[in-house]
Amino acid sequence: MRIDIVSLFPEMFSGPFDASIIARAREAGVLEIAVHNPRDYTDDKHHVVDDYAYGGGPGMVMKPEPLFDCVDAVQAMAEPRGRVVLLTPQGRLLNHDVVAELAAAPRLILICGHYEGVDERVREHLCDDEISIGDYVLSGGEPAAIVVVDAVARHQPGVLGSELSLEEESHAQGLLEYPQYTRPAIYRDLPIPEILLSGHHAEIAKWRRRQSLIRTARRRPDLLAKAELTEEERRIVRDELATD
Ligand code: ADE
């Protein structure tokens, strides 16, 4: 997969893309990332990328020409043209399903907005999609682009140690993940649940599923509405929510 990022601050990506999962995905050759500065696609002396809003009002708006010209040039650099995604607090909220959908594309072009926003013609005629990483406002789309790249990188084949990790982790099945423990079995007088030492795989799987259900019911009951549960599992959830 190839991800192109269009940003006025390319230096913001050097740390995050050079460590951990993203670096591993790049090294494995399953993820190619390139960052492009729309300022390089201006033709005036001062490389102006923003301007006052028509109709007045506070703040500056990102001009359409540098963004259109930058994306045109980036699309011409490689095949396929890619899905153009604007990072904006007005976009679709990012969740597991949206990440899986983005991760399945062969190429993404992520546009990071700045200032008071981007000229509406960019949204309407340049972008295929708009994504928000939460209901709060960042000073620019860059941290959101890093979040998208990280989440999408995990879905590339061979990036996680085991493909199973992806299926088991929180949100993959619409539930939060069960609690995890590692050695030592007793730490500061705190033992791990005994079942995990039993070596009984079927019982451990049952315990984990139950913990997932209980944890989701307590912390994120909103997720349960969409999760696929058996009658027995619905009963476990009902009992858990009834005991306060
Ligand atoms: N740019 C500014 N705020 C944002 C948000 N919450 N999500 C995505 N892009 C943004």
PDB file of C-alpha atoms and ligand atoms in Angstrom:
ATOM      1  CA  MET A   1       0.000   0.000   0.000  1.00  0.00           C
ATOM      2  CA  ARG A   2       1.130   3.544  -0.705  1.00  0.00           C
ATOM      3  CA  ILE A   3       0.166   6.580   1.406  1.00  0.00           C
ATOM      4  CA  ASP A   4       0.939  10.117   0.246  1.00  0.00           C
ATOM      5  CA  ILE A   5       0.542  12.910   2.765  1.00  0.00           C
ATOM      6  CA  VAL A   6      -0.063  16.500   1.760  1.00  0.00           C
ATOM      7  CA  SER A   7       1.064  18.775   4.600  1.00  0.00           C
ATOM      8  CA  LEU A   8       2.474  22.246   5.223  1.00  0.00           C
ATOM      9  CA  PHE A   9       4.612  20.725   8.013  1.00  0.00           C
ATOM     10  CA  PRO A  10       6.377  17.612   6.644  1.00  0.00           C
ATOM     11  CA  GLU A  11       8.826  17.671   9.571  1.00  0.00           C
ATOM     12  CA  MET A  12       6.002  16.621  11.908  1.00  0.00           C
ATOM     13  CA  PHE A  13       6.132  13.096  10.453  1.00  0.00           C
ATOM     14  CA  SER A  14       9.814  12.250  10.751  1.00  0.00           C
ATOM     15  CA  GLY A  15       9.683  10.832  14.303  1.00  0.00           C
ATOM     16  CA  PRO A  16       6.407   8.882  14.164  1.00  0.00           C
ATOM     17  CA  PHE A  17       7.079   7.240  10.800  1.00  0.00           C
ATOM     18  CA  ASP A  18      10.564   6.075  11.757  1.00  0.00           C
ATOM     19  CA  ALA A  19       9.713   3.875  14.742  1.00  0.00           C
ATOM     20  CA  SER A  20       7.665   0.868  15.805  1.00  0.00           C
ATOM     21  CA  ILE A  21       4.913  -0.602  13.609  1.00  0.00           C
ATOM     22  CA  ILE A  22       5.037   2.037  10.871  1.00  0.00           C
ATOM     23  CA  ALA A  23       8.809   1.682  10.457  1.00  0.00           C
ATOM     24  CA  ARG A  24       8.410  -2.114  10.418  1.00  0.00           C
ATOM     25  CA  ALA A  25       5.723  -1.924   7.724  1.00  0.00           C
ATOM     26  CA  ARG A  26       7.926   0.364   5.615  1.00  0.00           C
ATOM     27  CA  GLU A  27      10.971  -1.868   6.062  1.00  0.00           C
ATOM     28  CA  ALA A  28       8.915  -4.934   5.132  1.00  0.00           C
ATOM     29  CA  GLY A  29       7.928  -3.146   1.921  1.00  0.00           C
ATOM     30  CA  VAL A  30       4.176  -3.418   2.572  1.00  0.00           C
ATOM     31  CA  LEU A  31       3.790   0.314   3.208  1.00  0.00           C
ATOM     32  CA  GLU A  32       5.312   3.146   1.224  1.00  0.00           C
ATOM     33  CA  ILE A  33       4.920   6.689   2.599  1.00  0.00           C
ATOM     34  CA  ALA A  34       5.737   9.986   0.902  1.00  0.00           C
ATOM     35  CA  VAL A  35       5.122  13.488   2.261  1.00  0.00           C
ATOM     36  CA  HIS A  36       4.523  16.494  -0.009  1.00  0.00           C
ATOM     37  CA  ASN A  37       4.341  20.187   0.822  1.00  0.00           C
ATOM     38  CA  PRO A  38       1.671  22.209  -1.020  1.00  0.00           C
ATOM     39  CA  ARG A  39       3.910  25.260  -0.506  1.00  0.00           C
ATOM     40  CA  ASP A  40       6.165  23.733  -3.189  1.00  0.00           C
ATOM     41  CA  TYR A  41       3.217  23.989  -5.598  1.00  0.00           C
ATOM     42  CA  THR A  42       2.799  27.772  -5.411  1.00  0.00           C
ATOM     43  CA  ASP A  43       4.115  30.086  -8.117  1.00  0.00           C
ATOM     44  CA  ASP A  44       4.248  33.434  -6.285  1.00  0.00           C
ATOM     45  CA  LYS A  45       7.361  34.885  -4.696  1.00  0.00           C
ATOM     46  CA  HIS A  46       6.186  34.366  -1.098  1.00  0.00           C
ATOM     47  CA  HIS A  47       4.733  30.865  -1.589  1.00  0.00           C
ATOM     48  CA  VAL A  48       1.389  31.897  -0.136  1.00  0.00           C
ATOM     49  CA  VAL A  49      -0.885  28.988   0.821  1.00  0.00           C
ATOM     50  CA  ASP A  50      -3.648  30.783   2.764  1.00  0.00           C
ATOM     51  CA  ASP A  51      -5.846  33.852   2.401  1.00  0.00           C
ATOM     52  CA  TYR A  52      -8.681  35.748   4.093  1.00  0.00           C
ATOM     53  CA  ALA A  53     -12.171  34.261   4.030  1.00  0.00           C
ATOM     54  CA  TYR A  54     -14.618  35.724   1.540  1.00  0.00           C
ATOM     55  CA  GLY A  55     -17.426  37.344   3.501  1.00  0.00           C
ATOM     56  CA  GLY A  56     -15.106  38.183   6.385  1.00  0.00           C
ATOM     57  CA  GLY A  57     -14.554  36.452   9.685  1.00  0.00           C
ATOM     58  CA  PRO A  58     -11.548  35.511  11.762  1.00  0.00           C
ATOM     59  CA  GLY A  59      -8.726  33.260  10.622  1.00  0.00           C
ATOM     60  CA  MET A  60      -7.238  32.264   7.312  1.00  0.00           C
ATOM     61  CA  VAL A  61      -8.409  29.660   4.803  1.00  0.00           C
ATOM     62  CA  MET A  62      -6.136  27.327   2.810  1.00  0.00           C
ATOM     63  CA  LYS A  63      -6.176  28.371  -0.837  1.00  0.00           C
ATOM     64  CA  PRO A  64      -7.394  25.847  -3.422  1.00  0.00           C
ATOM     65  CA  GLU A  65      -4.616  26.168  -6.066  1.00  0.00           C
ATOM     66  CA  PRO A  66      -1.638  24.760  -4.078  1.00  0.00           C
ATOM     67  CA  LEU A  67      -3.748  21.814  -2.875  1.00  0.00           C
ATOM     68  CA  PHE A  68      -5.217  20.974  -6.300  1.00  0.00           C
ATOM     69  CA  ASP A  69      -1.794  21.337  -7.995  1.00  0.00           C
ATOM     70  CA  CYS A  70      -0.050  19.273  -5.303  1.00  0.00           C
ATOM     71  CA  VAL A  71      -2.605  16.448  -5.445  1.00  0.00           C
ATOM     72  CA  ASP A  72      -2.553  16.452  -9.281  1.00  0.00           C
ATOM     73  CA  ALA A  73       1.251  16.112  -9.231  1.00  0.00           C
ATOM     74  CA  VAL A  74       1.177  13.419  -6.527  1.00  0.00           C
ATOM     75  CA  GLN A  75      -1.421  11.404  -8.449  1.00  0.00           C
ATOM     76  CA  ALA A  76       0.781  11.546 -11.543  1.00  0.00           C
ATOM     77  CA  MET A  77       3.738  10.121  -9.560  1.00  0.00           C
ATOM     78  CA  ALA A  78       2.353   6.583  -9.304  1.00  0.00           C
ATOM     79  CA  GLU A  79      -0.548   4.307 -10.112  1.00  0.00           C
ATOM     80  CA  PRO A  80      -3.382   4.064  -9.099  1.00  0.00           C
ATOM     81  CA  ARG A  81      -4.517   7.672  -8.570  1.00  0.00           C
ATOM     82  CA  GLY A  82      -5.517   6.891  -4.968  1.00  0.00           C
ATOM     83  CA  ARG A  83      -8.377   7.832  -2.730  1.00  0.00           C
ATOM     84  CA  VAL A  84      -8.076  11.457  -1.589  1.00  0.00           C
ATOM     85  CA  VAL A  85      -8.965  11.889   2.077  1.00  0.00           C
ATOM     86  CA  LEU A  86      -9.213  15.192   3.936  1.00  0.00           C
ATOM     87  CA  LEU A  87      -8.497  15.097   7.681  1.00  0.00           C
ATOM     88  CA  THR A  88     -11.046  17.385   9.288  1.00  0.00           C
ATOM     89  CA  PRO A  89     -13.150  17.514  12.466  1.00  0.00           C
ATOM     90  CA  GLN A  90     -16.169  17.577  10.111  1.00  0.00           C
ATOM     91  CA  GLY A  91     -15.374  14.128   8.633  1.00  0.00           C
ATOM     92  CA  ARG A  92     -16.688  10.606   9.285  1.00  0.00           C
ATOM     93  CA  LEU A  93     -15.572   9.441  12.719  1.00  0.00           C
ATOM     94  CA  LEU A  94     -12.676   6.994  12.522  1.00  0.00           C
ATOM     95  CA  ASN A  95     -13.423   3.561  13.993  1.00  0.00           C
ATOM     96  CA  HIS A  96     -12.362  -0.047  13.398  1.00  0.00           C
ATOM     97  CA  ASP A  97     -14.589  -0.502  10.330  1.00  0.00           C
ATOM     98  CA  VAL A  98     -13.420   2.750   8.720  1.00  0.00           C
ATOM     99  CA  VAL A  99      -9.771   1.780   9.357  1.00  0.00           C
ATOM    100  CA  ALA A 100     -10.354  -1.626   7.726  1.00  0.00           C
ATOM    101  CA  GLU A 101     -11.993   0.093   4.748  1.00  0.00           C
ATOM    102  CA  LEU A 102      -9.103   2.562   4.321  1.00  0.00           C
ATOM    103  CA  ALA A 103      -6.519  -0.211   4.803  1.00  0.00           C
ATOM    104  CA  ALA A 104      -8.014  -2.160   1.901  1.00  0.00           C
ATOM    105  CA  ALA A 105      -7.312   0.675  -0.578  1.00  0.00           C
ATOM    106  CA  PRO A 106      -4.115   0.290  -2.622  1.00  0.00           C
ATOM    107  CA  ARG A 107      -3.317   3.980  -2.241  1.00  0.00           C
ATOM    108  CA  LEU A 108      -4.438   6.865  -0.017  1.00  0.00           C
ATOM    109  CA  ILE A 109      -3.667  10.551  -0.348  1.00  0.00           C
ATOM    110  CA  LEU A 110      -4.182  12.264   3.019  1.00  0.00           C
ATOM    111  CA  ILE A 111      -4.622  16.040   3.038  1.00  0.00           C
ATOM    112  CA  CYS A 112      -3.872  17.809   6.326  1.00  0.00           C
ATOM    113  CA  GLY A 113      -5.891  20.980   6.783  1.00  0.00           C
ATOM    114  CA  HIS A 114      -4.665  24.018   8.710  1.00  0.00           C
ATOM    115  CA  TYR A 115      -5.779  27.468   9.808  1.00  0.00           C
ATOM    116  CA  GLU A 116      -9.568  27.905   9.866  1.00  0.00           C
ATOM    117  CA  GLY A 117      -9.970  25.198   7.242  1.00  0.00           C
ATOM    118  CA  VAL A 118      -9.676  24.627   3.519  1.00  0.00           C
ATOM    119  CA  ASP A 119     -11.531  26.269   0.647  1.00  0.00           C
ATOM    120  CA  GLU A 120     -14.817  24.408   0.221  1.00  0.00           C
ATOM    121  CA  ARG A 121     -13.991  23.559  -3.425  1.00  0.00           C
ATOM    122  CA  VAL A 122     -11.193  21.315  -2.134  1.00  0.00           C
ATOM    123  CA  ARG A 123     -13.701  19.320  -0.102  1.00  0.00           C
ATOM    124  CA  GLU A 124     -16.217  19.151  -2.904  1.00  0.00           C
ATOM    125  CA  HIS A 125     -14.078  18.572  -5.973  1.00  0.00           C
ATOM    126  CA  LEU A 126     -10.702  17.202  -4.861  1.00  0.00           C
ATOM    127  CA  CYS A 127     -11.544  14.886  -1.960  1.00  0.00           C
ATOM    128  CA  ASP A 128     -13.288  11.509  -2.056  1.00  0.00           C
ATOM    129  CA  ASP A 129     -13.670  11.232   1.690  1.00  0.00           C
ATOM    130  CA  GLU A 130     -13.338  13.214   4.927  1.00  0.00           C
ATOM    131  CA  ILE A 131     -12.189  11.667   8.199  1.00  0.00           C
ATOM    132  CA  SER A 132     -12.215  12.949  11.786  1.00  0.00           C
ATOM    133  CA  ILE A 133     -10.329  11.211  14.600  1.00  0.00           C
ATOM    134  CA  GLY A 134     -12.657  12.543  17.296  1.00  0.00           C
ATOM    135  CA  ASP A 135     -14.964  15.315  18.377  1.00  0.00           C
ATOM    136  CA  TYR A 136     -12.311  17.872  19.263  1.00  0.00           C
ATOM    137  CA  VAL A 137     -10.293  20.303  17.165  1.00  0.00           C
ATOM    138  CA  LEU A 138      -6.574  19.844  16.497  1.00  0.00           C
ATOM    139  CA  SER A 139      -4.457  22.719  15.253  1.00  0.00           C
ATOM    140  CA  GLY A 140      -3.887  20.789  12.038  1.00  0.00           C
ATOM    141  CA  GLY A 141      -4.607  17.473  10.353  1.00  0.00           C
ATOM    142  CA  GLU A 142      -1.054  16.103  10.894  1.00  0.00           C
ATOM    143  CA  PRO A 143      -1.636  14.249  14.201  1.00  0.00           C
ATOM    144  CA  ALA A 144      -4.818  12.807  12.660  1.00  0.00           C
ATOM    145  CA  ALA A 145      -2.881  11.635   9.596  1.00  0.00           C
ATOM    146  CA  ILE A 146      -0.359   9.914  11.884  1.00  0.00           C
ATOM    147  CA  VAL A 147      -3.224   8.150  13.671  1.00  0.00           C
ATOM    148  CA  VAL A 148      -4.698   6.981  10.344  1.00  0.00           C
ATOM    149  CA  VAL A 149      -1.327   5.750   9.039  1.00  0.00           C
ATOM    150  CA  ASP A 150      -0.607   3.841  12.272  1.00  0.00           C
ATOM    151  CA  ALA A 151      -4.032   2.179  12.371  1.00  0.00           C
ATOM    152  CA  VAL A 152      -3.893   1.292   8.671  1.00  0.00           C
ATOM    153  CA  ALA A 153      -0.311  -0.052   8.901  1.00  0.00           C
ATOM    154  CA  ARG A 154      -1.448  -2.660  11.456  1.00  0.00           C
ATOM    155  CA  HIS A 155      -3.764  -4.110   8.812  1.00  0.00           C
ATOM    156  CA  GLN A 156      -1.033  -4.700   6.240  1.00  0.00           C
ATOM    157  CA  PRO A 157      -0.097  -8.361   5.869  1.00  0.00           C
ATOM    158  CA  GLY A 158       2.903  -9.447   7.925  1.00  0.00           C
ATOM    159  CA  VAL A 159       3.149  -6.245   9.984  1.00  0.00           C
ATOM    160  CA  LEU A 160       1.902  -7.606  13.309  1.00  0.00           C
ATOM    161  CA  GLY A 161       3.753 -10.540  14.831  1.00  0.00           C
ATOM    162  CA  SER A 162       0.697 -12.688  14.306  1.00  0.00           C
ATOM    163  CA  GLU A 163      -2.381 -12.105  12.158  1.00  0.00           C
ATOM    164  CA  LEU A 164      -4.356 -13.392  15.124  1.00  0.00           C
ATOM    165  CA  SER A 165      -3.423 -10.306  17.179  1.00  0.00           C
ATOM    166  CA  LEU A 166      -5.530  -8.205  14.838  1.00  0.00           C
ATOM    167  CA  GLU A 167      -8.597 -10.418  15.239  1.00  0.00           C
ATOM    168  CA  GLU A 168      -8.309 -10.552  19.022  1.00  0.00           C
ATOM    169  CA  GLU A 169      -7.609  -6.924  19.822  1.00  0.00           C
ATOM    170  CA  SER A 170     -10.179  -4.434  21.060  1.00  0.00           C
ATOM    171  CA  HIS A 171     -12.881  -3.437  18.546  1.00  0.00           C
ATOM    172  CA  ALA A 172     -12.027  -6.140  16.008  1.00  0.00           C
ATOM    173  CA  GLN A 173     -15.103  -8.134  17.024  1.00  0.00           C
ATOM    174  CA  GLY A 174     -17.063  -5.149  18.254  1.00  0.00           C
ATOM    175  CA  LEU A 175     -15.936  -5.784  21.855  1.00  0.00           C
ATOM    176  CA  LEU A 176     -13.084  -4.577  24.060  1.00  0.00           C
ATOM    177  CA  GLU A 177     -10.240  -7.036  24.507  1.00  0.00           C
ATOM    178  CA  TYR A 178      -9.967  -9.262  27.606  1.00  0.00           C
ATOM    179  CA  PRO A 179      -7.356  -8.440  30.302  1.00  0.00           C
ATOM    180  CA  GLN A 180      -3.813  -9.603  29.559  1.00  0.00           C
ATOM    181  CA  TYR A 181      -1.122 -10.746  32.005  1.00  0.00           C
ATOM    182  CA  THR A 182       2.514 -11.745  31.706  1.00  0.00           C
ATOM    183  CA  ARG A 183       5.147 -13.063  34.116  1.00  0.00           C
ATOM    184  CA  PRO A 184       5.589 -13.028  37.075  1.00  0.00           C
ATOM    185  CA  ALA A 185       2.452 -14.916  38.144  1.00  0.00           C
ATOM    186  CA  ILE A 186       2.504 -13.077  41.483  1.00  0.00           C
ATOM    187  CA  TYR A 187       3.761  -9.503  41.627  1.00  0.00           C
ATOM    188  CA  ARG A 188       3.646  -7.474  44.873  1.00  0.00           C
ATOM    189  CA  ASP A 189       1.222 -10.034  46.280  1.00  0.00           C
ATOM    190  CA  LEU A 190      -1.008  -9.601  43.238  1.00  0.00           C
ATOM    191  CA  PRO A 191      -1.725 -12.970  41.616  1.00  0.00           C
ATOM    192  CA  ILE A 192      -2.975 -13.421  38.059  1.00  0.00           C
ATOM    193  CA  PRO A 193      -6.348 -15.208  37.550  1.00  0.00           C
ATOM    194  CA  GLU A 194      -5.754 -18.901  38.265  1.00  0.00           C
ATOM    195  CA  ILE A 195      -7.478 -20.111  35.098  1.00  0.00           C
ATOM    196  CA  LEU A 196      -4.593 -18.704  33.035  1.00  0.00           C
ATOM    197  CA  LEU A 197      -2.190 -21.134  34.727  1.00  0.00           C
ATOM    198  CA  SER A 198      -4.438 -24.154  34.126  1.00  0.00           C
ATOM    199  CA  GLY A 199      -3.211 -24.898  30.609  1.00  0.00           C
ATOM    200  CA  HIS A 200      -6.845 -25.618  29.700  1.00  0.00           C
ATOM    201  CA  HIS A 201      -7.185 -23.780  26.388  1.00  0.00           C
ATOM    202  CA  ALA A 202     -10.939 -24.142  25.930  1.00  0.00           C
ATOM    203  CA  GLU A 203     -11.643 -22.892  29.466  1.00  0.00           C
ATOM    204  CA  ILE A 204      -9.210 -20.002  28.992  1.00  0.00           C
ATOM    205  CA  ALA A 205     -10.940 -19.018  25.738  1.00  0.00           C
ATOM    206  CA  LYS A 206     -14.305 -19.092  27.545  1.00  0.00           C
ATOM    207  CA  TRP A 207     -12.946 -16.970  30.410  1.00  0.00           C
ATOM    208  CA  ARG A 208     -11.491 -14.459  27.980  1.00  0.00           C
ATOM    209  CA  ARG A 209     -14.730 -14.127  26.032  1.00  0.00           C
ATOM    210  CA  ARG A 210     -16.595 -13.578  29.287  1.00  0.00           C
ATOM    211  CA  GLN A 211     -14.092 -10.927  30.396  1.00  0.00           C
ATOM    212  CA  SER A 212     -14.457  -9.188  27.046  1.00  0.00           C
ATOM    213  CA  LEU A 213     -18.228  -9.103  27.445  1.00  0.00           C
ATOM    214  CA  ILE A 214     -18.113  -7.872  31.041  1.00  0.00           C
ATOM    215  CA  ARG A 215     -15.507  -5.240  30.275  1.00  0.00           C
ATOM    216  CA  THR A 216     -17.426  -3.944  27.255  1.00  0.00           C
ATOM    217  CA  ALA A 217     -20.695  -3.890  29.219  1.00  0.00           C
ATOM    218  CA  ARG A 218     -19.049  -1.832  31.977  1.00  0.00           C
ATOM    219  CA  ARG A 219     -16.959   0.534  29.891  1.00  0.00           C
ATOM    220  CA  ARG A 220     -18.595   0.800  26.472  1.00  0.00           C
ATOM    221  CA  PRO A 221     -22.207  -0.394  26.617  1.00  0.00           C
ATOM    222  CA  ASP A 222     -22.774   1.528  23.358  1.00  0.00           C
ATOM    223  CA  LEU A 223     -20.640  -1.078  21.536  1.00  0.00           C
ATOM    224  CA  LEU A 224     -22.840  -3.982  22.647  1.00  0.00           C
ATOM    225  CA  ALA A 225     -25.793  -2.879  20.561  1.00  0.00           C
ATOM    226  CA  LYS A 226     -23.872  -3.714  17.362  1.00  0.00           C
ATOM    227  CA  ALA A 227     -21.913  -6.775  18.604  1.00  0.00           C
ATOM    228  CA  GLU A 228     -22.989 -10.252  17.517  1.00  0.00           C
ATOM    229  CA  LEU A 229     -23.763 -12.107  20.750  1.00  0.00           C
ATOM    230  CA  THR A 230     -25.424 -15.431  21.554  1.00  0.00           C
ATOM    231  CA  GLU A 231     -28.412 -15.599  23.920  1.00  0.00           C
ATOM    232  CA  GLU A 232     -26.107 -16.880  26.663  1.00  0.00           C
ATOM    233  CA  GLU A 233     -23.733 -13.959  26.085  1.00  0.00           C
ATOM    234  CA  ARG A 234     -26.619 -11.469  26.223  1.00  0.00           C
ATOM    235  CA  ARG A 235     -27.543 -13.021  29.580  1.00  0.00           C
ATOM    236  CA  ILE A 236     -23.994 -12.583  30.918  1.00  0.00           C
ATOM    237  CA  VAL A 237     -24.131  -8.925  29.889  1.00  0.00           C
ATOM    238  CA  ARG A 238     -27.569  -8.404  31.475  1.00  0.00           C
ATOM    239  CA  ASP A 239     -26.393  -9.981  34.753  1.00  0.00           C
ATOM    240  CA  GLU A 240     -23.238  -7.873  34.756  1.00  0.00           C
ATOM    241  CA  LEU A 241     -25.112  -4.630  34.221  1.00  0.00           C
ATOM    242  CA  ALA A 242     -27.631  -5.587  36.913  1.00  0.00           C
ATOM    243  CA  THR A 243     -24.938  -5.961  39.612  1.00  0.00           C
ATOM    244  CA  ASP A 244     -23.768  -2.555  40.768  1.00  0.00           C
TER     245      ASP A 244
HETATM  246  N1  ADE B   1      -8.065  18.483  12.021  1.00  0.00           N
HETATM  247  C1  ADE B   1      -8.397  19.247  13.082  1.00  0.00           C
HETATM  248  N2  ADE B   1      -9.087  18.535  13.984  1.00  0.00           N
HETATM  249  C2  ADE B   1      -9.217  17.270  13.467  1.00  0.00           C
HETATM  250  C3  ADE B   1      -9.852  16.081  13.916  1.00  0.00           C
HETATM  251  N3  ADE B   1     -10.494  16.015  15.080  1.00  0.00           N
HETATM  252  N4  ADE B   1      -9.778  14.988  13.126  1.00  0.00           N
HETATM  253  C4  ADE B   1      -9.144  15.047  11.938  1.00  0.00           C
HETATM  254  N5  ADE B   1      -8.546  16.136  11.463  1.00  0.00           N
HETATM  255  C5  ADE B   1      -8.569  17.250  12.217  1.00  0.00           C
END
